[in-house]
């Protein structure tokens, strides 16, 4: 089974999916990513899916699930590089990916995560 590498860039984790994901690979990514968020204290996750040409309903749900897990662990998820055919498929399957932010490319995704990390905490207190 292929493992998808997870790279740390400052306070963010970068996941670049270069293979068509099988169900087991997606489940392994979910586990690996949640462990890596917890271990590093990352506050952002950027998932680059630009190499994916096909996404089925299971993979779509896994992206939403990964985002939900990251949110519970206090990290924001941004999915970048979605091909038009993938977006069309997700819409046709009725998957809206709740809680998943999107950006056109890695640069814009990192800008979103950087801007998010500079926002003051919701309780009005700065933990720094």
Coordinates of C-alpha atoms in Angstrom, one line a residue:
X1 CA 0.0 0.0 0.0
X2 CA 1.3 3.5 -0.9
X3 CA 1.8 6.0 1.9
X4 CA 1.4 9.7 1.0
X5 CA 4.2 11.8 2.4
X6 CA 3.3 14.6 4.8
X7 CA 5.8 17.5 4.9
X8 CA 6.1 20.2 7.6
X9 CA 6.4 23.8 6.5
X10 CA 6.6 26.0 9.5
X11 CA 3.2 25.7 11.3
X12 CA 1.6 23.9 8.3
X13 CA 1.6 20.4 6.9
X14 CA 1.8 19.9 3.2
X15 CA 0.3 16.8 1.6
X16 CA 0.8 16.3 -2.2
X17 CA -1.2 13.5 -3.6
X18 CA 0.6 12.2 -6.6
X19 CA -1.2 8.9 -7.1
X20 CA -4.8 7.9 -7.7
X21 CA -5.9 7.2 -4.2
X22 CA -7.3 3.9 -3.3
X23 CA -9.6 3.5 -0.3
X24 CA -6.9 2.1 1.9
X25 CA -4.5 4.8 0.9
X26 CA -7.1 7.4 1.9
X27 CA -7.7 5.8 5.2
X28 CA -4.0 5.6 5.9
X29 CA -3.6 9.3 5.0
X30 CA -6.4 10.2 7.5
X31 CA -4.6 8.3 10.3
X32 CA -1.1 9.6 9.4
X33 CA -2.3 13.2 9.1
X34 CA -4.2 13.2 12.4
X35 CA -1.1 11.8 14.2
X36 CA 1.2 14.3 12.5
X37 CA -1.1 17.3 13.4
X38 CA -1.1 16.1 17.0
X39 CA 2.7 15.5 17.1
X40 CA 3.7 18.8 15.5
X41 CA 1.0 21.1 16.7
X42 CA 0.4 22.3 13.2
X43 CA -2.4 24.9 12.7
X44 CA -2.8 24.4 8.9
X45 CA -3.0 21.5 6.5
X46 CA -2.6 22.1 2.7
X47 CA -3.7 19.2 0.5
X48 CA -2.6 19.4 -3.1
X49 CA -4.8 17.2 -5.3
X50 CA -3.7 18.7 -8.7
X51 CA -2.5 15.2 -9.8
X52 CA -5.9 13.6 -9.1
X53 CA -7.9 13.1 -12.3
X54 CA -10.6 11.0 -10.7
X55 CA -12.4 11.3 -7.3
X56 CA -15.1 9.0 -6.2
X57 CA -17.6 9.6 -3.4
X58 CA -15.5 7.7 -0.9
X59 CA -12.4 9.9 -1.6
X60 CA -14.6 13.0 -1.5
X61 CA -16.0 12.0 1.9
X62 CA -12.5 11.3 3.1
X63 CA -11.3 14.8 2.2
X64 CA -14.3 16.2 4.3
X65 CA -13.5 13.8 7.1
X66 CA -9.8 14.8 7.1
X67 CA -10.8 18.4 7.3
X68 CA -13.2 17.7 10.2
X69 CA -10.5 15.8 12.1
X70 CA -8.0 18.6 11.5
X71 CA -10.5 21.2 12.7
X72 CA -11.1 19.2 16.0
X73 CA -7.3 19.2 16.4
X74 CA -7.3 23.0 15.9
X75 CA -5.9 23.1 12.3
X76 CA -7.5 24.6 9.1
X77 CA -7.5 22.5 5.9
X78 CA -7.2 24.0 2.4
X79 CA -7.5 21.8 -0.7
X80 CA -5.7 23.1 -3.7
X81 CA -5.3 22.3 -7.4
X82 CA -8.7 20.7 -8.0
X83 CA -9.1 19.8 -11.6
X84 CA -12.4 21.0 -13.3
X85 CA -13.4 17.4 -13.9
X86 CA -12.9 16.5 -10.2
X87 CA -15.0 19.6 -9.2
X88 CA -17.8 18.6 -11.6
X89 CA -17.7 15.0 -10.3
X90 CA -18.0 16.1 -6.7
X91 CA -21.0 18.4 -7.5
X92 CA -22.7 15.6 -9.5
X93 CA -22.2 13.2 -6.5
X94 CA -23.8 15.8 -4.3
X95 CA -20.7 16.3 -2.2
X96 CA -20.2 19.8 -0.9
X97 CA -17.2 19.1 1.3
X98 CA -18.3 21.0 4.3
X99 CA -15.5 22.7 6.2
X100 CA -13.1 22.3 3.4
X101 CA -11.6 25.5 2.1
X102 CA -10.3 25.5 -1.4
X103 CA -7.7 27.5 -3.4
X104 CA -6.6 27.4 -7.0
X105 CA -2.9 26.6 -6.3
X106 CA -0.4 26.0 -3.5
X107 CA 0.6 29.6 -3.4
X108 CA -2.9 30.9 -2.8
X109 CA -3.6 28.0 -0.3
X110 CA -0.6 29.0 1.8
X111 CA -1.8 32.6 1.7
X112 CA -5.1 31.5 3.1
X113 CA -3.4 29.5 5.9
X114 CA -1.0 32.3 6.7
X115 CA -3.8 34.9 6.9
X116 CA -5.9 32.5 9.1
X117 CA -3.0 32.0 11.5
X118 CA -2.6 35.8 12.0
X119 CA -6.2 36.2 13.0
X120 CA -6.8 36.8 16.8
X121 CA -8.2 33.9 18.8
X122 CA -12.0 33.8 19.0
X123 CA -12.0 34.4 22.8
X124 CA -10.2 37.7 22.3
X125 CA -7.1 36.5 24.2
X126 CA -3.7 36.3 22.6
X127 CA -2.0 33.1 23.8
X128 CA 1.5 34.4 22.9

